[in-house]
Each structure stands twice: as C-alpha cells, then as structure tokens.
Amino acid sequence: MAPQDSTGRLAGKIAVVTGAASGIGATSAKRFAAEGAKVIVADVQVDLGRRVADEIGGAARFVECDVTDEGAVEAAIRRAVDEWGRLDVMFNNAGVVGAVGPIEDTDSAAWRRTIDVLLNSVFYGCKHAARVMVPQGSGSIINTSSIAGVIGGVGPHGYTAAKTAVVGLTKSIAAELAAKGVRCNAIAPGTIPTALTADLVSGDASNLAAVAEQTRQRFGKASDVADIANAALYLASDEAGFISGHTLVVDYARSVNGGSGRFTNSEASMIGIATTGHDRR
Ligand SMILES: NC(=O)c1ccc[n+]([C@@H]2O[C@H](COP(=O)([O-])OP(=O)(O)OC[C@H]3O[C@@H](n4cnc5c(N)ncnc54)[C@H](O)[C@@H]3O)[C@@H](O)[C@H]2O)c1
C-alpha cells in the first residue's frame, strides 16, 4: 500500500460517487481519494468527469453513467468491483433542479423526469450497492438529499418531493441493512456554491462566488462545497461506524430557523410564490 493508503481516513476503501463531474460529487471524489480511497467518478458529463478522474490520477476511473438508467448504475458499481475487488462507499449524489413553477403549471413529464433523476437513481444505487455490500458484511451508502428534503418551501415541488423521499428511503434501507453490517445515511445540504446553484442565483453556472456571498448575506456565513465533502467523508469513514439511518443536515442552522432569509426572485418563481423579496420571518 502507498503511504497515503495506510494513513488516510478512507485508507483502502473503494468508492463510487455519482454526479462526480462537478460540484459536491467532484469535491467529494477528490477528498475521498486524498484520504486513501479508490474512486469511480460516475457522471453523464464525459469531459468534465474525465477531467476530475485525471486530476485524481491512478486512484480514480471515470465511468459514463446516466443514473436514470438502472443498468448504468449497476455497471458503475461493477466497474469498482472489477477494478478493485469490493465496494465500501456508495455516494448517490447526482442531481438536477428538475421541474419548476407553480403546482398548477408543473409539467407532468418534467415531474417524472425529476423523480427519475433525484429519487429512482438513489433506489438503483442503494439496490446494487447492497448486492455487493451485504455479502461483504460492510459498507456505507450515502444519499444526497437537501434542505428541501427536511423543510418545505425552499425548493421546487418535484425536487422537494424527491429529496424528502430520499430521507425516507435512507431510513428504510438503514433499518433493513443494519443487521447485515451496511450503513445508509443521507446528507441534506443548504445552499452550496456549485454549478446548480450558481446558475439559479446568478444565471451563470460558473459564478460560485455569487452563491457563497448570498449565503453569507442571508444566513450569516458563506457556504463552501468542502462543507459537504467533509460531511460525506465522515459518513463514509469508519468514524461514523455507529451512525445509520441519519440525515446529516449541513445548512448552518437554516432549516432550524424556518428556512429563514429572503427569497430571491428566481427561487420565488420556482416555487410559485408571487411575492418576491418576501421576508419569510
Ligand atoms: N448545491 C446545493 O446547494 C445543493 C443543495 C442541496 C442538495 N444538493 C444536491 O447535491 C447533489 C449534487 O449537486 P451539485 O450542487 O453538486 O450540482 P452540480 O450541478 O455541480 O453537480 C451535479 C452533477 O450531477 C450530474 N448529473 C445530473 N444528472 C445526471 C444523470 N442523469 N446521471 C448522472 N449524473 C447526472 C451532473 O452532470 C453534475 O455533474 C444533487 O443531488 C443536488 O440536488 C445541492
């Protein structure tokens, strides 16, 4: 083993991260590898995904994977097992904003697609990870929910429904797999600077600084994608060995403060709230 493998918090572990071409997934994949893991970088974005895997180097492989395709998710997991013999960490993280707008106008096809990307994908990831982890007698599954999965009114309807269901699915799977040595937890991020939120906040997916500044103004502290990678690292590691069925909210107290702060115009229109600049407190 390389020196890093013997000292890292994920020394010797094998991970699959979906949505790893960008944002939370990319940062987590790099962090996992820096802590000694080998990582499958799985995403639909081929160029960006390859770049992330190249940056990581020999400890990473890129796999093109559309998480709405069960066979593709299974294949990403199989690649990890074929390359490195096992699967210790499954991070079901890929996501999109999905269907937006008032409920009366929400497009049904866009709704179904939202549930496919944000919820059915997590089911596929959990199912196929469990098929490897249960026979091993160990493993950590991590599902990306959202602050919209723990309180209402902070995300579009389909997104909120899917992310809330991810919390329930996480509990259900944790309950089943506890006796089999496999843990399952969720992470519920607040607003974190990634392409997804930068696009919403500023109309420019690369303007991550605008998101960090907005969270500083609205909630009292600038958010950082590393905040979520750190949470994922903890749940992936043996340090969280007695934690299962938990949703780790990483939002700097936003959800316990009623989702406080001010809606931006784009958020208000996504949720179908007519009044913009409305102070929710
Ligand atoms: N950024 C936030 O504030 C925030 C807050 C709460 C939850 N989340 C969740 O975090 C997760 C990661 O999002 P992010 O903020 O890093 O955004 P991001 O846009 O930077 O990354 C999302 C990644 O998912 C990939 N993806 C989308 N659809 C896919 C598909 N069908 N198959 C495979 N990959 C697909 C994208 O290509 C992209 O690389 C998502 O589930 C998102 O809902 C983000």
mmCIF file of C-alpha atoms and ligand atoms in Angstrom:
data_model
loop_
_atom_site.group_PDB
_atom_site.id
_atom_site.type_symbol
_atom_site.label_atom_id
_atom_site.label_comp_id
_atom_site.label_asym_id
_atom_site.label_seq_id
_atom_site.Cartn_x
_atom_site.Cartn_y
_atom_site.Cartn_z
ATOM 1 C CA MET A 1 0.000 0.000 0.000
ATOM 2 C CA ALA A 2 1.119 3.567 -0.690
ATOM 3 C CA PRO A 3 1.914 5.621 2.434
ATOM 4 C CA GLN A 4 -1.284 7.653 1.890
ATOM 5 C CA ASP A 5 -3.334 4.451 1.905
ATOM 6 C CA SER A 6 -2.103 3.480 5.329
ATOM 7 C CA THR A 7 -2.807 6.859 6.924
ATOM 8 C CA GLY A 8 -5.925 8.260 5.251
ATOM 9 C CA ARG A 9 -9.362 8.245 6.824
ATOM 10 C CA LEU A 10 -10.604 6.100 3.919
ATOM 11 C CA ALA A 11 -7.448 4.006 3.654
ATOM 12 C CA GLY A 12 -8.005 1.038 1.358
ATOM 13 C CA LYS A 13 -11.677 1.813 0.721
ATOM 14 C CA ILE A 14 -13.362 1.607 -2.676
ATOM 15 C CA ALA A 15 -15.981 4.233 -3.526
ATOM 16 C CA VAL A 16 -18.439 5.079 -6.279
ATOM 17 C CA VAL A 17 -19.577 8.707 -6.487
ATOM 18 C CA THR A 18 -22.378 9.678 -8.868
ATOM 19 C CA GLY A 19 -22.609 13.241 -10.129
ATOM 20 C CA ALA A 20 -18.848 13.352 -9.619
ATOM 21 C CA ALA A 21 -18.035 15.527 -12.648
ATOM 22 C CA SER A 22 -18.995 18.704 -10.822
ATOM 23 C CA GLY A 23 -19.737 20.383 -7.507
ATOM 24 C CA ILE A 24 -20.367 18.262 -4.421
ATOM 25 C CA GLY A 25 -19.599 14.986 -6.193
ATOM 26 C CA ALA A 26 -16.323 16.183 -7.732
ATOM 27 C CA THR A 27 -15.103 17.695 -4.477
ATOM 28 C CA SER A 28 -16.094 14.575 -2.540
ATOM 29 C CA ALA A 29 -14.423 12.226 -5.025
ATOM 30 C CA LYS A 30 -11.179 14.207 -4.728
ATOM 31 C CA ARG A 31 -11.449 14.307 -0.944
ATOM 32 C CA PHE A 32 -12.142 10.577 -0.722
ATOM 33 C CA ALA A 33 -9.080 9.860 -2.865
ATOM 34 C CA ALA A 34 -6.917 12.218 -0.821
ATOM 35 C CA GLU A 35 -7.935 10.188 2.222
ATOM 36 C CA GLY A 36 -6.803 6.913 0.669
ATOM 37 C CA ALA A 37 -9.864 5.698 -1.265
ATOM 38 C CA LYS A 38 -10.044 4.488 -4.836
ATOM 39 C CA VAL A 39 -12.937 6.180 -6.606
ATOM 40 C CA ILE A 40 -15.230 5.597 -9.557
ATOM 41 C CA VAL A 41 -16.137 9.038 -10.900
ATOM 42 C CA ALA A 42 -19.583 8.440 -12.410
ATOM 43 C CA ASP A 43 -21.458 11.094 -14.399
ATOM 44 C CA VAL A 44 -23.221 11.870 -17.675
ATOM 45 C CA GLN A 45 -20.799 14.734 -18.342
ATOM 46 C CA VAL A 46 -17.951 12.899 -20.025
ATOM 47 C CA ASP A 47 -15.342 15.652 -20.483
ATOM 48 C CA LEU A 48 -15.744 17.106 -17.009
ATOM 49 C CA GLY A 49 -15.883 13.664 -15.426
ATOM 50 C CA ARG A 50 -12.693 12.562 -17.182
ATOM 51 C CA ARG A 51 -11.014 15.756 -16.016
ATOM 52 C CA VAL A 52 -11.905 15.030 -12.398
ATOM 53 C CA ALA A 53 -10.630 11.454 -12.704
ATOM 54 C CA ASP A 54 -7.419 12.691 -14.372
ATOM 55 C CA GLU A 55 -6.860 15.206 -11.572
ATOM 56 C CA ILE A 56 -7.171 12.433 -9.017
ATOM 57 C CA GLY A 57 -4.840 10.191 -11.009
ATOM 58 C CA GLY A 58 -4.344 6.460 -10.550
ATOM 59 C CA ALA A 59 -6.837 6.195 -7.697
ATOM 60 C CA ALA A 60 -9.756 7.126 -9.977
ATOM 61 C CA ARG A 61 -11.586 5.784 -13.012
ATOM 62 C CA PHE A 62 -14.240 7.690 -14.947
ATOM 63 C CA VAL A 63 -17.400 5.817 -15.883
ATOM 64 C CA GLU A 64 -20.044 7.403 -18.083
ATOM 65 C CA CYS A 65 -23.268 6.833 -16.206
ATOM 66 C CA ASP A 66 -26.782 8.175 -16.525
ATOM 67 C CA VAL A 67 -28.249 7.495 -13.091
ATOM 68 C CA THR A 68 -31.772 7.250 -14.502
ATOM 69 C CA ASP A 69 -30.624 4.016 -16.192
ATOM 70 C CA GLU A 70 -30.514 1.193 -13.649
ATOM 71 C CA GLY A 71 -28.145 -0.831 -15.820
ATOM 72 C CA ALA A 72 -25.693 2.080 -15.985
ATOM 73 C CA VAL A 73 -25.683 2.469 -12.211
ATOM 74 C CA GLU A 74 -25.146 -1.256 -11.812
ATOM 75 C CA ALA A 75 -22.297 -1.087 -14.344
ATOM 76 C CA ALA A 76 -20.559 1.739 -12.433
ATOM 77 C CA ILE A 77 -20.630 -0.409 -9.309
ATOM 78 C CA ARG A 78 -19.477 -3.461 -11.236
ATOM 79 C CA ARG A 79 -16.534 -1.437 -12.559
ATOM 80 C CA ALA A 80 -15.427 -0.693 -8.994
ATOM 81 C CA VAL A 81 -15.628 -4.381 -8.094
ATOM 82 C CA ASP A 82 -13.882 -5.474 -11.301
ATOM 83 C CA GLU A 83 -11.051 -2.957 -10.797
ATOM 84 C CA TRP A 84 -10.560 -3.149 -7.065
ATOM 85 C CA GLY A 85 -12.466 -6.159 -5.759
ATOM 86 C CA ARG A 86 -15.057 -4.593 -3.473
ATOM 87 C CA LEU A 87 -17.324 -1.612 -2.724
ATOM 88 C CA ASP A 88 -17.105 0.227 0.590
ATOM 89 C CA VAL A 89 -18.777 3.549 -0.176
ATOM 90 C CA MET A 90 -21.690 4.323 -2.492
ATOM 91 C CA PHE A 91 -22.398 8.055 -2.746
ATOM 92 C CA ASN A 92 -25.698 8.537 -4.618
ATOM 93 C CA ASN A 93 -25.299 12.211 -5.333
ATOM 94 C CA ALA A 94 -26.148 13.109 -8.950
ATOM 95 C CA GLY A 95 -28.875 15.681 -9.283
ATOM 96 C CA VAL A 96 -30.634 18.459 -11.131
ATOM 97 C CA VAL A 97 -33.155 21.133 -10.153
ATOM 98 C CA GLY A 98 -35.834 19.483 -12.261
ATOM 99 C CA ALA A 99 -39.391 20.650 -12.832
ATOM 100 C CA VAL A 100 -40.049 24.208 -11.664
ATOM 101 C CA GLY A 101 -43.023 26.511 -11.277
ATOM 102 C CA PRO A 102 -46.385 26.702 -9.517
ATOM 103 C CA ILE A 103 -48.071 23.328 -8.959
ATOM 104 C CA GLU A 104 -50.914 24.194 -11.367
ATOM 105 C CA ASP A 105 -48.412 24.649 -14.170
ATOM 106 C CA THR A 106 -45.870 21.948 -13.340
ATOM 107 C CA ASP A 107 -45.278 19.843 -16.420
ATOM 108 C CA SER A 108 -46.004 16.171 -15.732
ATOM 109 C CA ALA A 109 -43.241 14.816 -17.963
ATOM 110 C CA ALA A 110 -40.726 17.135 -16.273
ATOM 111 C CA TRP A 111 -42.053 15.952 -12.902
ATOM 112 C CA ARG A 112 -41.484 12.284 -13.804
ATOM 113 C CA ARG A 113 -38.007 13.085 -15.070
ATOM 114 C CA THR A 114 -37.241 14.886 -11.790
ATOM 115 C CA ILE A 115 -38.280 11.838 -9.777
ATOM 116 C CA ASP A 116 -36.186 9.652 -12.080
ATOM 117 C CA VAL A 117 -33.009 11.693 -11.615
ATOM 118 C CA LEU A 118 -33.382 12.502 -7.927
ATOM 119 C CA LEU A 119 -35.164 9.507 -6.425
ATOM 120 C CA ASN A 120 -35.226 6.448 -8.683
ATOM 121 C CA SER A 121 -31.479 6.853 -9.207
ATOM 122 C CA VAL A 122 -30.939 6.628 -5.445
ATOM 123 C CA PHE A 123 -33.015 3.455 -5.320
ATOM 124 C CA TYR A 124 -30.860 1.947 -8.092
ATOM 125 C CA GLY A 125 -27.660 2.958 -6.316
ATOM 126 C CA CYS A 126 -28.794 1.558 -2.974
ATOM 127 C CA LYS A 127 -30.071 -1.668 -4.527
ATOM 128 C CA HIS A 128 -26.927 -2.501 -6.475
ATOM 129 C CA ALA A 129 -24.573 -1.315 -3.747
ATOM 130 C CA ALA A 130 -26.414 -3.572 -1.284
ATOM 131 C CA ARG A 131 -25.924 -6.543 -3.608
ATOM 132 C CA VAL A 132 -22.166 -6.097 -3.160
ATOM 133 C CA MET A 133 -22.036 -4.790 0.403
ATOM 134 C CA VAL A 134 -24.358 -7.301 2.073
ATOM 135 C CA PRO A 135 -22.227 -10.324 1.057
ATOM 136 C CA GLN A 136 -19.148 -8.352 2.192
ATOM 137 C CA GLY A 137 -20.848 -7.644 5.528
ATOM 138 C CA SER A 138 -19.828 -3.985 5.393
ATOM 139 C CA GLY A 139 -20.308 -0.737 3.529
ATOM 140 C CA SER A 140 -21.536 2.836 3.743
ATOM 141 C CA ILE A 141 -24.246 4.197 1.462
ATOM 142 C CA ILE A 142 -24.665 7.968 1.393
ATOM 143 C CA ASN A 143 -27.581 9.647 -0.381
ATOM 144 C CA THR A 144 -27.696 13.338 -1.189
ATOM 145 C CA SER A 145 -30.973 14.815 -0.019
ATOM 146 C CA SER A 146 -31.327 18.564 0.542
ATOM 147 C CA ILE A 147 -32.593 21.154 2.964
ATOM 148 C CA ALA A 148 -35.658 20.822 0.697
ATOM 149 C CA GLY A 149 -35.901 17.246 1.995
ATOM 150 C CA VAL A 150 -36.332 18.386 5.590
ATOM 151 C CA ILE A 151 -38.437 21.566 5.268
ATOM 152 C CA GLY A 152 -40.931 22.745 2.686
ATOM 153 C CA GLY A 153 -40.987 25.924 0.685
ATOM 154 C CA VAL A 154 -37.307 26.166 -0.180
ATOM 155 C CA GLY A 155 -37.222 24.260 -3.462
ATOM 156 C CA PRO A 156 -39.419 23.354 -6.426
ATOM 157 C CA HIS A 157 -42.215 20.841 -5.768
ATOM 158 C CA GLY A 158 -40.702 17.855 -7.584
ATOM 159 C CA TYR A 159 -37.285 18.494 -6.056
ATOM 160 C CA THR A 160 -38.812 18.754 -2.573
ATOM 161 C CA ALA A 161 -40.846 15.582 -3.056
ATOM 162 C CA ALA A 162 -37.864 13.591 -4.304
ATOM 163 C CA LYS A 163 -35.430 14.852 -1.669
ATOM 164 C CA THR A 164 -37.962 14.153 1.103
ATOM 165 C CA ALA A 165 -38.429 10.642 -0.261
ATOM 166 C CA VAL A 166 -34.647 10.173 -0.231
ATOM 167 C CA VAL A 167 -34.710 10.783 3.541
ATOM 168 C CA GLY A 168 -37.407 8.121 3.949
ATOM 169 C CA LEU A 169 -35.678 5.641 1.657
ATOM 170 C CA THR A 170 -32.454 6.159 3.590
ATOM 171 C CA LYS A 171 -34.165 5.282 6.881
ATOM 172 C CA SER A 172 -35.894 2.275 5.388
ATOM 173 C CA ILE A 173 -32.700 0.868 3.887
ATOM 174 C CA ALA A 174 -30.720 1.588 7.059
ATOM 175 C CA ALA A 175 -33.279 -0.365 9.071
ATOM 176 C CA GLU A 176 -33.048 -3.361 6.763
ATOM 177 C CA LEU A 177 -29.283 -3.412 6.376
ATOM 178 C CA ALA A 178 -28.273 -2.690 9.979
ATOM 179 C CA ALA A 179 -28.203 -6.380 10.816
ATOM 180 C CA LYS A 180 -26.040 -7.007 7.744
ATOM 181 C CA GLY A 181 -23.215 -4.580 8.581
ATOM 182 C CA VAL A 182 -24.181 -1.953 5.999
ATOM 183 C CA ARG A 183 -24.914 1.654 6.940
ATOM 184 C CA CYS A 184 -27.108 4.080 4.988
ATOM 185 C CA ASN A 185 -27.238 7.806 5.676
ATOM 186 C CA ALA A 186 -28.257 10.987 3.893
ATOM 187 C CA ILE A 187 -26.786 14.455 3.687
ATOM 188 C CA ALA A 188 -29.079 17.474 3.443
ATOM 189 C CA PRO A 189 -27.063 20.449 2.186
ATOM 190 C CA GLY A 190 -28.252 24.012 2.453
ATOM 191 C CA THR A 191 -27.342 26.307 -0.439
ATOM 192 C CA ILE A 192 -23.826 25.395 -1.551
ATOM 193 C CA PRO A 193 -21.840 27.063 -4.349
ATOM 194 C CA THR A 194 -21.946 24.660 -7.300
ATOM 195 C CA ALA A 195 -22.931 24.940 -10.958
ATOM 196 C CA LEU A 196 -26.501 24.009 -9.990
ATOM 197 C CA THR A 197 -26.986 26.891 -7.564
ATOM 198 C CA ALA A 198 -24.752 29.407 -9.338
ATOM 199 C CA ASP A 199 -26.992 29.104 -12.361
ATOM 200 C CA LEU A 200 -30.080 29.750 -10.206
ATOM 201 C CA VAL A 201 -28.595 32.597 -8.210
ATOM 202 C CA SER A 202 -26.768 34.486 -10.944
ATOM 203 C CA GLY A 203 -27.693 32.910 -14.282
ATOM 204 C CA ASP A 204 -24.035 31.936 -14.642
ATOM 205 C CA ALA A 205 -23.166 28.361 -13.632
ATOM 206 C CA SER A 206 -19.538 29.341 -13.081
ATOM 207 C CA ASN A 207 -20.284 32.206 -10.686
ATOM 208 C CA LEU A 208 -19.790 30.217 -7.485
ATOM 209 C CA ALA A 209 -18.784 33.351 -5.568
ATOM 210 C CA ALA A 210 -22.292 34.770 -6.014
ATOM 211 C CA VAL A 211 -23.760 31.794 -4.145
ATOM 212 C CA ALA A 212 -21.268 31.957 -1.306
ATOM 213 C CA GLU A 213 -21.912 35.679 -0.945
ATOM 214 C CA GLN A 214 -25.658 35.161 -0.971
ATOM 215 C CA THR A 215 -25.499 32.593 1.831
ATOM 216 C CA ARG A 216 -23.283 34.956 3.799
ATOM 217 C CA GLN A 217 -25.833 37.745 3.435
ATOM 218 C CA ARG A 218 -28.926 35.623 4.022
ATOM 219 C CA PHE A 219 -27.743 33.132 6.622
ATOM 220 C CA GLY A 220 -24.662 34.627 8.227
ATOM 221 C CA LYS A 221 -21.872 32.541 6.727
ATOM 222 C CA ALA A 222 -20.511 31.874 3.251
ATOM 223 C CA SER A 223 -21.094 28.234 2.267
ATOM 224 C CA ASP A 224 -18.400 26.097 0.695
ATOM 225 C CA VAL A 225 -18.657 22.855 -1.253
ATOM 226 C CA ALA A 226 -15.966 21.445 1.042
ATOM 227 C CA ASP A 227 -18.546 21.595 3.865
ATOM 228 C CA ILE A 228 -20.492 18.830 2.142
ATOM 229 C CA ALA A 229 -17.437 16.815 1.094
ATOM 230 C CA ASN A 230 -16.328 16.833 4.747
ATOM 231 C CA ALA A 231 -19.728 15.535 5.835
ATOM 232 C CA ALA A 232 -19.616 12.822 3.166
ATOM 233 C CA LEU A 233 -16.090 11.881 4.199
ATOM 234 C CA TYR A 234 -17.216 11.461 7.795
ATOM 235 C CA LEU A 235 -20.210 9.292 6.893
ATOM 236 C CA ALA A 236 -18.058 7.242 4.518
ATOM 237 C CA SER A 237 -15.399 6.615 7.141
ATOM 238 C CA ASP A 238 -15.318 4.142 9.998
ATOM 239 C CA GLU A 239 -15.540 7.136 12.368
ATOM 240 C CA ALA A 240 -19.281 7.062 11.620
ATOM 241 C CA GLY A 241 -19.424 3.308 12.216
ATOM 242 C CA PHE A 242 -22.393 3.514 14.623
ATOM 243 C CA ILE A 243 -24.348 6.041 12.540
ATOM 244 C CA SER A 244 -27.028 4.717 10.210
ATOM 245 C CA GLY A 245 -30.433 5.984 9.142
ATOM 246 C CA HIS A 246 -29.375 9.547 9.861
ATOM 247 C CA THR A 247 -29.854 12.645 7.716
ATOM 248 C CA LEU A 248 -26.952 14.972 8.357
ATOM 249 C CA VAL A 249 -28.214 18.497 7.724
ATOM 250 C CA VAL A 250 -25.386 20.786 6.646
ATOM 251 C CA ASP A 251 -27.039 24.185 6.337
ATOM 252 C CA TYR A 252 -25.648 26.479 9.031
ATOM 253 C CA ALA A 253 -28.933 26.390 11.037
ATOM 254 C CA ARG A 254 -31.105 27.494 8.128
ATOM 255 C CA SER A 255 -33.673 24.693 8.490
ATOM 256 C CA VAL A 256 -33.990 25.070 12.264
ATOM 257 C CA ASN A 257 -34.572 28.758 11.674
ATOM 258 C CA GLY A 258 -37.616 28.112 9.476
ATOM 259 C CA GLY A 259 -35.612 28.345 6.267
ATOM 260 C CA SER A 260 -35.099 31.998 7.151
ATOM 261 C CA GLY A 261 -33.752 34.660 4.899
ATOM 262 C CA ARG A 262 -35.138 36.253 1.800
ATOM 263 C CA PHE A 263 -36.309 34.543 -1.351
ATOM 264 C CA THR A 264 -34.507 35.575 -4.473
ATOM 265 C CA ASN A 265 -36.672 36.285 -7.474
ATOM 266 C CA SER A 266 -35.623 33.051 -9.177
ATOM 267 C CA GLU A 267 -36.434 30.966 -6.085
ATOM 268 C CA ALA A 268 -39.819 32.613 -5.680
ATOM 269 C CA SER A 269 -40.750 31.891 -9.268
ATOM 270 C CA MET A 270 -39.549 28.273 -8.987
ATOM 271 C CA ILE A 271 -41.784 27.600 -6.012
ATOM 272 C CA GLY A 272 -44.652 29.583 -7.492
ATOM 273 C CA ILE A 273 -44.620 32.307 -4.871
ATOM 274 C CA ALA A 274 -45.929 35.515 -6.357
ATOM 275 C CA THR A 275 -44.358 37.977 -3.948
ATOM 276 C CA THR A 276 -40.625 38.333 -4.439
ATOM 277 C CA GLY A 277 -38.165 39.727 -1.956
ATOM 278 C CA HIS A 278 -40.518 38.384 0.710
ATOM 279 C CA ASP A 279 -39.027 38.059 4.190
ATOM 280 C CA ARG A 280 -40.190 34.648 5.475
ATOM 281 C CA ARG A 281 -39.768 35.636 9.098
HETATM 282 N N1 LIG B 1 -25.631 22.900 -4.365
HETATM 283 C C1 LIG B 1 -26.583 22.937 -3.453
HETATM 284 O O1 LIG B 1 -26.887 23.971 -2.850
HETATM 285 C C2 LIG B 1 -27.348 21.691 -3.117
HETATM 286 C C3 LIG B 1 -28.196 21.723 -2.012
HETATM 287 C C4 LIG B 1 -28.897 20.589 -1.671
HETATM 288 C C5 LIG B 1 -28.736 19.428 -2.414
HETATM 289 N N2 LIG B 1 -27.913 19.425 -3.498
HETATM 290 C C6 LIG B 1 -27.774 18.180 -4.235
HETATM 291 O O2 LIG B 1 -26.419 17.888 -4.364
HETATM 292 C C7 LIG B 1 -26.233 16.998 -5.465
HETATM 293 C C8 LIG B 1 -25.071 17.482 -6.292
HETATM 294 O O3 LIG B 1 -25.409 18.725 -6.894
HETATM 295 P P1 LIG B 1 -24.373 19.921 -7.026
HETATM 296 O O4 LIG B 1 -24.898 21.022 -6.234
HETATM 297 O O5 LIG B 1 -23.001 19.432 -6.793
HETATM 298 O O6 LIG B 1 -24.625 20.323 -8.549
HETATM 299 P P2 LIG B 1 -23.699 20.175 -9.846
HETATM 300 O O7 LIG B 1 -24.569 20.589 -10.968
HETATM 301 O O8 LIG B 1 -22.402 20.837 -9.663
HETATM 302 O O9 LIG B 1 -23.439 18.602 -9.917
HETATM 303 C C9 LIG B 1 -24.464 17.701 -10.248
HETATM 304 C C10 LIG B 1 -23.843 16.590 -11.081
HETATM 305 O O10 LIG B 1 -24.847 15.601 -11.311
HETATM 306 C C11 LIG B 1 -24.701 15.188 -12.646
HETATM 307 N N3 LIG B 1 -25.938 14.617 -13.169
HETATM 308 C C12 LIG B 1 -27.114 15.248 -13.415
HETATM 309 N N4 LIG B 1 -27.991 14.389 -13.950
HETATM 310 C C13 LIG B 1 -27.351 13.196 -14.038
HETATM 311 C C14 LIG B 1 -27.722 11.926 -14.526
HETATM 312 N N5 LIG B 1 -28.943 11.691 -15.035
HETATM 313 N N6 LIG B 1 -26.823 10.934 -14.448
HETATM 314 C C15 LIG B 1 -25.590 11.142 -13.949
HETATM 315 N N7 LIG B 1 -25.172 12.330 -13.496
HETATM 316 C C16 LIG B 1 -26.052 13.341 -13.539
HETATM 317 C C17 LIG B 1 -24.312 16.434 -13.418
HETATM 318 O O11 LIG B 1 -23.728 16.122 -14.661
HETATM 319 C C18 LIG B 1 -23.359 17.093 -12.436
HETATM 320 O O12 LIG B 1 -22.029 16.679 -12.660
HETATM 321 C C19 LIG B 1 -27.577 16.983 -6.193
HETATM 322 O O13 LIG B 1 -28.284 15.809 -5.831
HETATM 323 C C20 LIG B 1 -28.287 18.200 -5.658
HETATM 324 O O14 LIG B 1 -29.683 18.083 -5.729
HETATM 325 C C21 LIG B 1 -27.212 20.528 -3.854
#
